[in-house]
Coordinates of C-alpha atoms and ligand atoms in Angstrom, one line a residue:
X243 CA -13.5 42.8 -4.8
X244 CA -14.5 42.3 -8.4
X245 CA -17.7 40.6 -9.2
X246 CA -16.0 37.9 -11.1
X247 CA -13.6 37.2 -8.1
X248 CA -16.5 37.2 -5.6
X249 CA -18.4 34.7 -7.8
X250 CA -15.4 32.4 -8.0
X251 CA -15.0 32.7 -4.2
X252 CA -18.6 32.0 -3.6
X253 CA -18.4 29.0 -5.9
X254 CA -15.3 27.7 -4.2
X255 CA -17.0 28.0 -0.8
X256 CA -20.1 26.2 -2.1
X257 CA -18.0 23.4 -3.3
X258 CA -16.2 23.1 0.0
X259 CA -19.6 23.2 1.8
X260 CA -20.9 20.4 -0.5
X261 CA -17.9 18.2 -0.1
X262 CA -18.0 18.6 3.7
X263 CA -21.7 18.0 3.8
X264 CA -21.3 14.9 1.7
X265 CA -18.8 13.3 4.0
X266 CA -20.4 10.7 6.3
X267 CA -20.3 11.8 9.9
X268 CA -20.8 9.6 13.0
X269 CA -21.6 12.2 15.6
X270 CA -22.7 10.5 18.8
X271 CA -22.7 7.1 17.2
X272 CA -21.7 4.6 19.8
X273 CA -19.5 1.6 19.4
X274 CA -20.3 -1.6 21.4
X275 CA -18.6 -4.9 21.6
X276 CA -21.2 -7.7 22.0
X277 CA -20.9 -11.5 22.4
X278 CA -23.4 -14.1 21.5
X279 CA -23.1 -17.0 24.0
X280 CA -25.3 -19.4 22.0
X281 CA -26.9 -20.0 18.6
X282 CA -30.1 -18.2 19.7
X283 CA -28.3 -15.0 20.6
X284 CA -26.3 -15.2 17.4
X285 CA -29.4 -15.5 15.3
X286 CA -30.8 -12.4 17.0
X287 CA -27.7 -10.4 16.1
X288 CA -27.8 -11.7 12.6
X289 CA -31.4 -10.6 12.2
X290 CA -30.4 -7.1 13.5
X291 CA -27.6 -7.0 11.0
X292 CA -29.9 -7.8 8.2
X293 CA -32.7 -5.5 9.0
X294 CA -31.3 -2.3 10.4
X295 CA -29.3 0.3 8.7
X296 CA -28.8 2.1 12.0
X297 CA -26.6 -0.8 13.3
X298 CA -23.3 -1.3 11.5
X299 CA -21.7 -4.6 12.3
X300 CA -18.2 -3.7 11.4
X301 CA -17.0 -7.2 10.4
X302 CA -20.3 -8.9 10.2
X303 CA -21.9 -11.4 12.6
X304 CA -20.0 -14.7 12.4
X305 CA -19.9 -17.0 15.4
X306 CA -20.7 -17.6 19.1
X307 CA -18.3 -16.6 21.9
X308 CA -16.4 -14.1 19.7
X309 CA -16.2 -10.3 20.0
X310 CA -18.6 -8.6 17.6
X311 CA -18.3 -4.9 17.1
X312 CA -21.3 -2.8 16.3
X313 CA -21.7 0.9 15.6
X314 CA -25.1 2.2 16.8
X315 CA -26.7 5.3 15.4
X316 CA -27.8 7.8 18.2
X317 CA -31.6 7.3 17.6
X318 CA -31.2 3.6 17.9
X319 CA -29.3 3.4 21.2
X320 CA -32.3 2.9 23.5
X321 CA -33.8 0.2 21.3
X322 CA -30.5 -1.5 20.9
X323 CA -29.8 -1.5 24.7
X324 CA -33.3 -2.8 25.4
X325 CA -32.8 -5.6 22.8
X326 CA -29.5 -6.6 24.4
X327 CA -31.1 -6.6 27.9
X328 CA -34.3 -8.5 26.8
X329 CA -32.2 -11.2 25.2
X330 CA -29.5 -11.3 27.8
X331 CA -26.8 -10.6 25.3
X332 CA -23.5 -9.3 26.9
X333 CA -22.2 -6.0 25.7
X334 CA -19.5 -3.4 26.5
X335 CA -19.4 0.2 25.5
X336 CA -16.2 1.0 23.6
X337 CA -16.7 4.5 22.3
X338 CA -19.3 7.2 23.1
X339 CA -18.8 9.3 20.0
X340 CA -17.3 7.6 17.0
X341 CA -16.9 10.9 15.2
X342 CA -14.4 12.2 17.9
X343 CA -12.2 9.2 17.1
X344 CA -12.4 9.8 13.3
X345 CA -11.6 13.5 13.8
X346 CA -8.3 12.7 15.4
X347 CA -6.5 13.7 12.3
X348 CA -3.0 13.7 13.8
X349 CA -3.0 10.0 13.9
X350 CA -3.7 9.3 10.3
X351 CA -2.3 11.6 7.6
X352 CA -3.1 11.7 4.0
X353 CA -0.4 12.9 1.6
X354 CA -1.0 16.3 0.1
X355 CA -0.5 16.7 -3.7
X356 CA 2.7 18.7 -3.2
X357 CA 4.8 16.1 -1.3
X358 CA 6.8 13.4 -3.1
X359 CA 5.7 9.8 -3.0
X360 CA 6.8 8.1 0.3
X361 CA 5.5 6.0 3.2
X362 CA 5.2 8.6 5.9
X363 CA 1.6 9.2 5.0
X364 CA -1.3 7.5 3.2
X365 CA -1.5 8.2 -0.5
X366 CA -4.4 8.9 -2.8
X367 CA -5.3 6.5 -5.6
X368 CA -4.2 9.1 -8.2
X369 CA -0.8 9.6 -6.6
X370 CA -0.2 5.8 -6.4
X371 CA -1.3 5.3 -10.0
X372 CA 1.0 8.1 -11.1
X373 CA 3.8 6.6 -9.1
X374 CA 3.3 3.2 -10.7
X375 CA 3.3 4.8 -14.1
X376 CA 6.6 6.6 -13.2
X377 CA 8.2 3.3 -12.4
X378 CA 7.7 2.1 -16.0
X379 CA 9.8 5.1 -17.1
X380 CA 12.4 4.6 -14.4
X381 CA 12.8 0.9 -15.0
X382 CA 12.1 0.3 -18.7
X383 CA 12.2 -3.3 -19.7
X384 CA 11.8 -4.3 -16.1
X385 CA 8.5 -2.7 -14.9
X386 CA 5.4 -3.0 -17.1
X387 CA 2.1 -1.5 -16.4
X388 CA -0.9 -3.8 -16.4
X389 CA -4.6 -2.9 -16.6
X390 CA -6.1 -5.8 -14.6
X391 CA -9.6 -4.6 -15.3
X392 CA -12.1 -1.8 -14.9
X393 CA -14.3 -0.6 -12.1
X394 CA -17.9 0.2 -11.9
X395 CA -17.1 3.9 -12.0
X396 CA -14.8 3.3 -15.0
X397 CA -11.5 3.5 -13.3
X398 CA -8.6 1.3 -14.2
X399 CA -7.4 -1.5 -11.9
X400 CA -3.8 -0.7 -12.4
X401 CA -1.0 -3.1 -11.5
X402 CA 2.6 -3.6 -12.5
X403 CA 4.7 -6.6 -13.4
X404 CA 8.4 -6.6 -12.3
X405 CA 10.4 -9.0 -14.4
X406 CA 14.2 -8.7 -14.8
X407 CA 15.6 -10.2 -18.0
X408 CA 18.3 -12.5 -16.6
X409 CA 18.2 -15.0 -19.4
X410 CA 15.7 -17.1 -17.6
X411 CA 12.7 -16.9 -19.7
X412 CA 10.3 -18.9 -17.6
X413 CA 10.4 -17.6 -14.0
X414 CA 8.1 -18.6 -11.2
X415 CA 5.3 -16.1 -10.7
X416 CA 4.2 -14.4 -7.4
X417 CA 0.9 -12.4 -7.4
X418 CA 0.2 -9.8 -4.7
X419 CA -3.2 -8.2 -4.4
X420 CA -4.2 -5.6 -1.8
X421 CA -6.9 -3.1 -1.1
X422 CA -9.8 -5.3 -2.1
X423 CA -11.4 -3.9 1.1
X424 CA -11.5 -0.1 0.6
X425 CA -10.9 1.0 4.2
X426 CA -7.9 -1.2 4.9
X427 CA -5.4 1.5 3.9
X428 CA -2.3 -0.1 5.3
X429 CA -2.6 -2.9 2.8
X430 CA -2.0 -0.8 -0.4
X431 CA 0.6 1.3 1.5
X432 CA 2.5 -1.9 2.4
X433 CA 2.3 -3.2 -1.1
X434 CA 3.8 -0.1 -2.7
X435 CA 6.6 -0.2 -0.1
X436 CA 7.4 -3.8 -1.1
X437 CA 7.4 -2.8 -4.8
X438 CA 9.8 0.1 -4.0
X439 CA 12.1 -2.2 -2.0
X440 CA 12.3 -4.8 -4.7
X441 CA 13.3 -2.2 -7.2
X442 CA 15.7 -0.1 -5.1
X443 CA 17.1 -2.1 -2.1
X444 CA 20.9 -2.5 -1.8
X445 CA 20.3 -5.7 0.1
X446 CA 21.5 -8.7 -1.9
X447 CA 18.8 -11.0 -0.7
X448 CA 16.1 -8.6 -1.8
X449 CA 17.8 -8.1 -5.2
X450 CA 17.9 -11.8 -5.7
X451 CA 14.2 -12.0 -4.8
X452 CA 13.4 -9.3 -7.3
X453 CA 15.4 -11.0 -10.1
X454 CA 14.4 -14.6 -9.7
X455 CA 10.7 -14.2 -10.0
X456 CA 8.0 -12.6 -12.1
X457 CA 6.2 -10.3 -9.7
X458 CA 2.6 -9.1 -10.3
X459 CA 1.4 -6.3 -8.0
X460 CA -2.1 -4.9 -7.7
X461 CA -2.1 -2.4 -4.7
X462 CA -5.7 -1.4 -5.3
X463 CA -8.1 -4.2 -6.2
X464 CA -11.1 -2.0 -5.3
X465 CA -10.2 1.5 -6.6
X466 CA -13.8 3.0 -6.4
X467 CA -14.1 2.0 -2.8
X468 CA -10.7 3.5 -1.9
X469 CA -11.6 6.8 -3.5
X470 CA -14.9 6.7 -1.6
X471 CA -13.0 6.3 1.7
X472 CA -11.2 9.5 0.9
X473 CA -14.1 11.6 -0.3
X474 CA -17.1 10.4 1.5
X475 CA -17.0 7.6 4.1
X476 CA -13.7 6.5 5.7
X477 CA -15.3 3.2 6.9
X478 CA -16.4 2.0 3.4
X479 CA -15.5 -1.7 2.7
X480 CA -17.3 -2.8 -0.5
X481 CA -17.4 -2.0 -4.2
X482 CA -19.7 0.9 -5.3
X483 CA -22.1 -0.7 -7.7
X484 CA -25.7 -0.1 -6.6
X485 CA -27.7 -3.2 -5.6
X486 CA -31.3 -2.3 -4.9
X487 CA -31.4 0.5 -2.3
X488 CA -27.8 -0.1 -1.1
X489 CA -24.4 0.1 -2.7
X490 CA -21.6 -2.4 -3.2
X491 CA -20.9 -6.0 -2.7
X492 CA -18.1 -7.4 -0.6
X493 CA -15.5 -8.1 -3.2
X494 CA -13.9 -10.7 -0.9
X495 CA -17.2 -12.7 -1.0
X496 CA -17.8 -12.3 -4.7
X497 CA -15.3 -14.7 -6.3
X498 CA -16.6 -17.9 -7.9
X499 CA -15.4 -20.3 -5.2
X500 CA -18.2 -21.9 -3.2
X501 CA -19.8 -18.5 -3.8
X502 CA -22.7 -17.6 -1.5
X503 CA -22.5 -20.7 0.7
X504 CA -21.3 -19.6 4.1
X505 CA -20.1 -16.4 5.9
X506 CA -22.0 -14.1 3.6
X507 CA -25.1 -12.1 3.6
X508 CA -27.8 -11.9 0.9
X509 CA -28.8 -8.4 2.0
X510 CA -27.3 -5.7 -0.3
X511 CA -27.0 -3.4 2.7
X512 CA -24.7 -5.7 4.6
X513 CA -21.0 -5.4 4.8
X514 CA -20.6 -9.0 3.7
X515 CA -23.1 -9.0 0.8
X516 CA -21.9 -11.6 -1.6
X517 CA -23.5 -9.9 -4.6
X518 CA -26.4 -11.3 -6.7
X519 CA -24.2 -13.9 -8.3
X520 CA -20.5 -14.9 -8.5
X521 CA -18.4 -12.2 -10.1
X522 CA -21.3 -9.8 -10.2
X523 CA -18.8 -7.0 -9.6
X524 CA -16.8 -5.9 -12.6
X525 CA -13.7 -5.6 -10.4
X526 CA -13.6 -9.2 -9.3
X527 CA -14.8 -10.4 -12.8
X528 CA -12.1 -8.5 -14.7
X529 CA -9.2 -9.1 -12.2
X530 CA -10.0 -12.8 -12.1
X531 CA -10.0 -12.9 -15.9
X532 CA -6.5 -11.4 -15.8
X533 CA -5.4 -13.9 -13.2
X534 CA -6.9 -16.7 -15.3
X535 CA -4.7 -15.6 -18.2
X536 CA -1.7 -16.4 -16.0
X537 CA -3.0 -19.9 -15.2
X538 CA -0.1 -22.2 -14.4
X539 CA 2.4 -19.3 -14.0
X540 CA 1.5 -18.2 -10.4
X541 CA 2.8 -20.5 -7.7
X542 CA 2.3 -18.1 -4.8
X543 CA -0.7 -15.7 -4.3
X544 CA -0.9 -13.2 -1.4
X545 CA -3.8 -10.9 -0.5
X546 CA -3.1 -8.2 2.0
X547 CA -5.9 -7.0 4.3
X548 CA -6.2 -5.4 7.8
X549 CA -6.6 -5.8 10.6
X550 CA -5.9 -8.4 13.4
X551 CA -2.4 -9.7 12.6
X552 CA -3.3 -13.1 11.1
X553 CA -1.6 -15.3 8.5
X554 CA -4.4 -17.2 6.8
X555 CA -4.7 -20.0 4.3
X556 CA -7.5 -22.0 2.6
X557 CA -10.3 -22.8 3.0
X558 CA -12.9 -20.3 4.1
X559 CA -15.9 -22.2 3.0
X560 CA -15.3 -25.4 4.9
X561 CA -13.3 -26.7 7.9
X562 CA -11.8 -29.4 5.7
X563 CA -8.1 -28.8 5.3
X564 CA -6.4 -28.4 1.9
X565 CA -4.5 -31.5 0.8
X566 CA -1.1 -29.7 1.2
X567 CA -2.0 -28.3 4.7
X568 CA 1.3 -29.5 6.1
X569 CA 3.1 -27.2 3.7
X570 CA 0.8 -24.3 4.4
X571 CA 1.5 -24.8 8.1
X572 CA 5.3 -24.8 7.6
X573 CA 5.1 -21.6 5.6
X574 CA 2.7 -20.2 8.2
X575 CA 5.4 -21.0 10.9
X576 CA 8.3 -19.2 9.2
X577 CA 6.0 -16.2 8.3
X578 CA 4.9 -15.7 11.9
X579 CA 8.5 -16.1 13.2
X580 CA 9.9 -13.6 10.6
X581 CA 7.3 -11.0 11.4
X582 CA 8.2 -11.2 15.1
X583 CA 11.9 -10.7 14.5
X584 CA 12.1 -6.9 13.8
X585 CA 9.6 -5.3 16.2
X586 CA 8.2 -8.2 18.2
X587 CA 4.8 -8.1 16.4
X588 CA 2.7 -11.2 17.1
X589 CA 0.6 -12.9 14.5
X590 CA -1.6 -15.9 14.8
X591 CA -3.9 -17.6 12.2
X592 CA -4.3 -20.9 10.3
X593 CA -7.0 -22.0 7.9
X594 CA -9.6 -19.3 7.5
X595 CA -12.7 -21.3 8.6
X596 CA -11.3 -22.3 12.0
X597 CA -8.8 -19.4 12.6
X598 CA -11.3 -16.5 12.0
X599 CA -14.7 -17.4 10.6
X600 CA -16.4 -19.1 7.7
X601 CA -16.1 -16.9 4.5
X602 CA -16.8 -18.2 1.0
X603 CA -16.0 -16.6 -2.3
X604 CA -12.6 -15.0 -1.4
X605 CA -9.8 -14.2 -3.8
X606 CA -7.3 -16.5 -2.1
X607 CA -9.6 -19.5 -2.1
X608 CA -10.4 -18.8 -5.8
X609 CA -6.8 -18.6 -6.8
X610 CA -5.9 -21.8 -4.9
X611 CA -8.7 -23.8 -6.6
X612 CA -8.7 -22.3 -10.1
X613 CA -5.4 -21.3 -11.5
X614 CA -3.0 -23.9 -10.3
X615 CA -1.7 -21.8 -7.5
X616 CA -0.8 -24.2 -4.7
X617 CA 0.3 -21.6 -2.2
X618 CA -2.3 -18.9 -1.4
X619 CA -2.4 -16.7 1.6
X620 CA -4.3 -13.8 3.2
X621 CA -2.5 -11.6 5.7
X622 CA -4.4 -9.3 8.0
X623 CA -1.8 -6.6 8.9
X624 CA -1.6 -4.3 11.9
X625 CA -3.1 -3.4 14.3
X626 CA -3.8 -6.5 16.4
X627 CA -7.2 -7.9 17.3
X628 CA -9.6 -5.9 19.5
X629 CA -8.6 -2.5 18.0
X630 CA -12.3 -2.0 17.2
X631 CA -13.5 0.2 14.4
X632 CA -10.5 2.5 14.4
X633 CA -8.3 -0.5 13.6
X634 CA -8.7 0.4 10.0
X635 CA -7.1 3.8 10.7
X636 CA -3.7 2.7 11.6
X637 CA -1.6 5.9 12.4
X638 CA 0.6 6.9 9.5
X639 CA 3.7 6.6 11.6
X640 CA 3.1 2.8 11.6
X641 CA 3.1 2.5 7.8
X642 CA 6.9 2.0 7.7
X643 CA 7.3 -0.5 10.5
X644 CA 4.3 -2.5 9.3
X645 CA 5.6 -2.5 5.8
X646 CA 9.2 -3.5 6.9
X647 CA 8.0 -6.5 9.0
X648 CA 5.6 -7.6 6.2
X649 CA 8.5 -7.5 3.7
X650 CA 10.6 -9.6 6.2
X651 CA 7.7 -12.0 6.2
X652 CA 7.4 -12.1 2.4
X653 CA 11.1 -13.0 2.1
X654 CA 10.6 -15.9 4.6
X655 CA 7.5 -17.0 2.8
X656 CA 9.1 -17.0 -0.7
X657 CA 12.1 -18.9 0.6
X658 CA 10.1 -21.5 2.3
X659 CA 7.7 -22.0 -0.7
X660 CA 10.9 -22.4 -2.8
X661 CA 12.4 -25.0 -0.3
X662 CA 9.1 -26.9 -0.4
X663 CA 9.5 -27.2 -4.2
X664 CA 6.5 -25.2 -5.4
X665 CA 8.5 -22.9 -7.8
X666 CA 9.0 -24.9 -10.9
Ligands
LIG209 O1 -13.6 -11.1 6.0 C1 -12.7 -11.0 5.2 O2 -12.9 -10.9 4.0 C2 -11.2 -10.9 5.7 N1 -11.2 -10.2 6.9 S1 -11.4 -8.6 6.9 O3 -11.4 -8.1 8.2 N2 -10.1 -7.9 6.2 O4 -12.5 -8.2 6.1 C3 -10.7 -12.3 5.9 C4 -10.7 -13.1 4.7 C5 -10.0 -14.4 4.8 N3 -10.5 -15.3 4.0 C6 -9.9 -15.8 2.9 N4 -8.9 -15.1 2.3 N5 -10.3 -16.9 2.4
LIG210 ZN1 -10.2 -7.1 4.4

């Protein structure tokens, strides 16, 4: 072996070693489900969430008598169990070794560079961006590329507009945003499937849908986070801007809509950290500026997340209902029915505050209150509730069925919003 070749080989091996070493591992981390039966127990869990990095409350600590999932680092297990016992907080062990779950590579596949773009596996950010760019070449005059903003790590927040020139200059606008939470991979995958169907389907109803609206799609509202879930930590949720000793703010708590009031944390290490101020994250700041530039043009806004199978509408900051709640409820009803048709998938939901938990500063609440968008929804896609931490790792063979039923739901939503007279 030549010296040059051995050096290159050694370098390659070193790079592999570094990238493996840098990937977060959860060997012997346990996953528990706990329930606070009163305000005192809830306060104890909240304090634990805010003070210990060795306890990861997967979706935050929200309300009494609800399942709360927590990942416990191995060295913390005895203290954690003692604290549960001392305070009589009920708990169940869900998983003994989280890493073993994460290692189960067969379930969740990532597309290699060689393969074409499809929905049999999850795609990287670069592959999706290249695919979006390719659409502008395949559909000139129909698909335009939009840079909705920048990220902390200087990536673009790329989106596309689909607008068929059918002589109708002013068409109603529909805005779809996904991937604001990095680890919720099914949301961007579903969004790109919807884009593809609107452009290629032979189905007359879908073609009408494509042609009669101006569509704005942002499959990755949090690109830095998404890349981080591929390179370093599959369970990452937030942005990547440093805040003190920790990284990232929850981009779905960072919008300027009752920012920082309820359902948030002020601790930069928490999964629901709202950031130091509204729009502290360049991602939400710049994407909201872009949305603001469309003020009056967007009648329907949808944010795709996972998981738990919910259809949600405003508000998150209060249990007061929006003035057009009756319309929200009728769109909700047709959406849930449409999702059930194809594969029997059951969704529930309602207004965020009552249906799941208080949460202020979300994109859907902001769009509802700030840019004249009277119909604004958040969908939590598959799997259903109680899937615990691996719920974010929906097996790749469920991308297509999830995307199909979500498109069925979208058709029903748009038609209902139209019947209700919101598209002017
Ligand atoms: O907590 C969240 O931000 C969402 N749930 S998730 O598990 N995907 O993190 C729910 C947000 C719903 N709230 C609004 N859209 N207002
Ligand atoms: Zn989410």
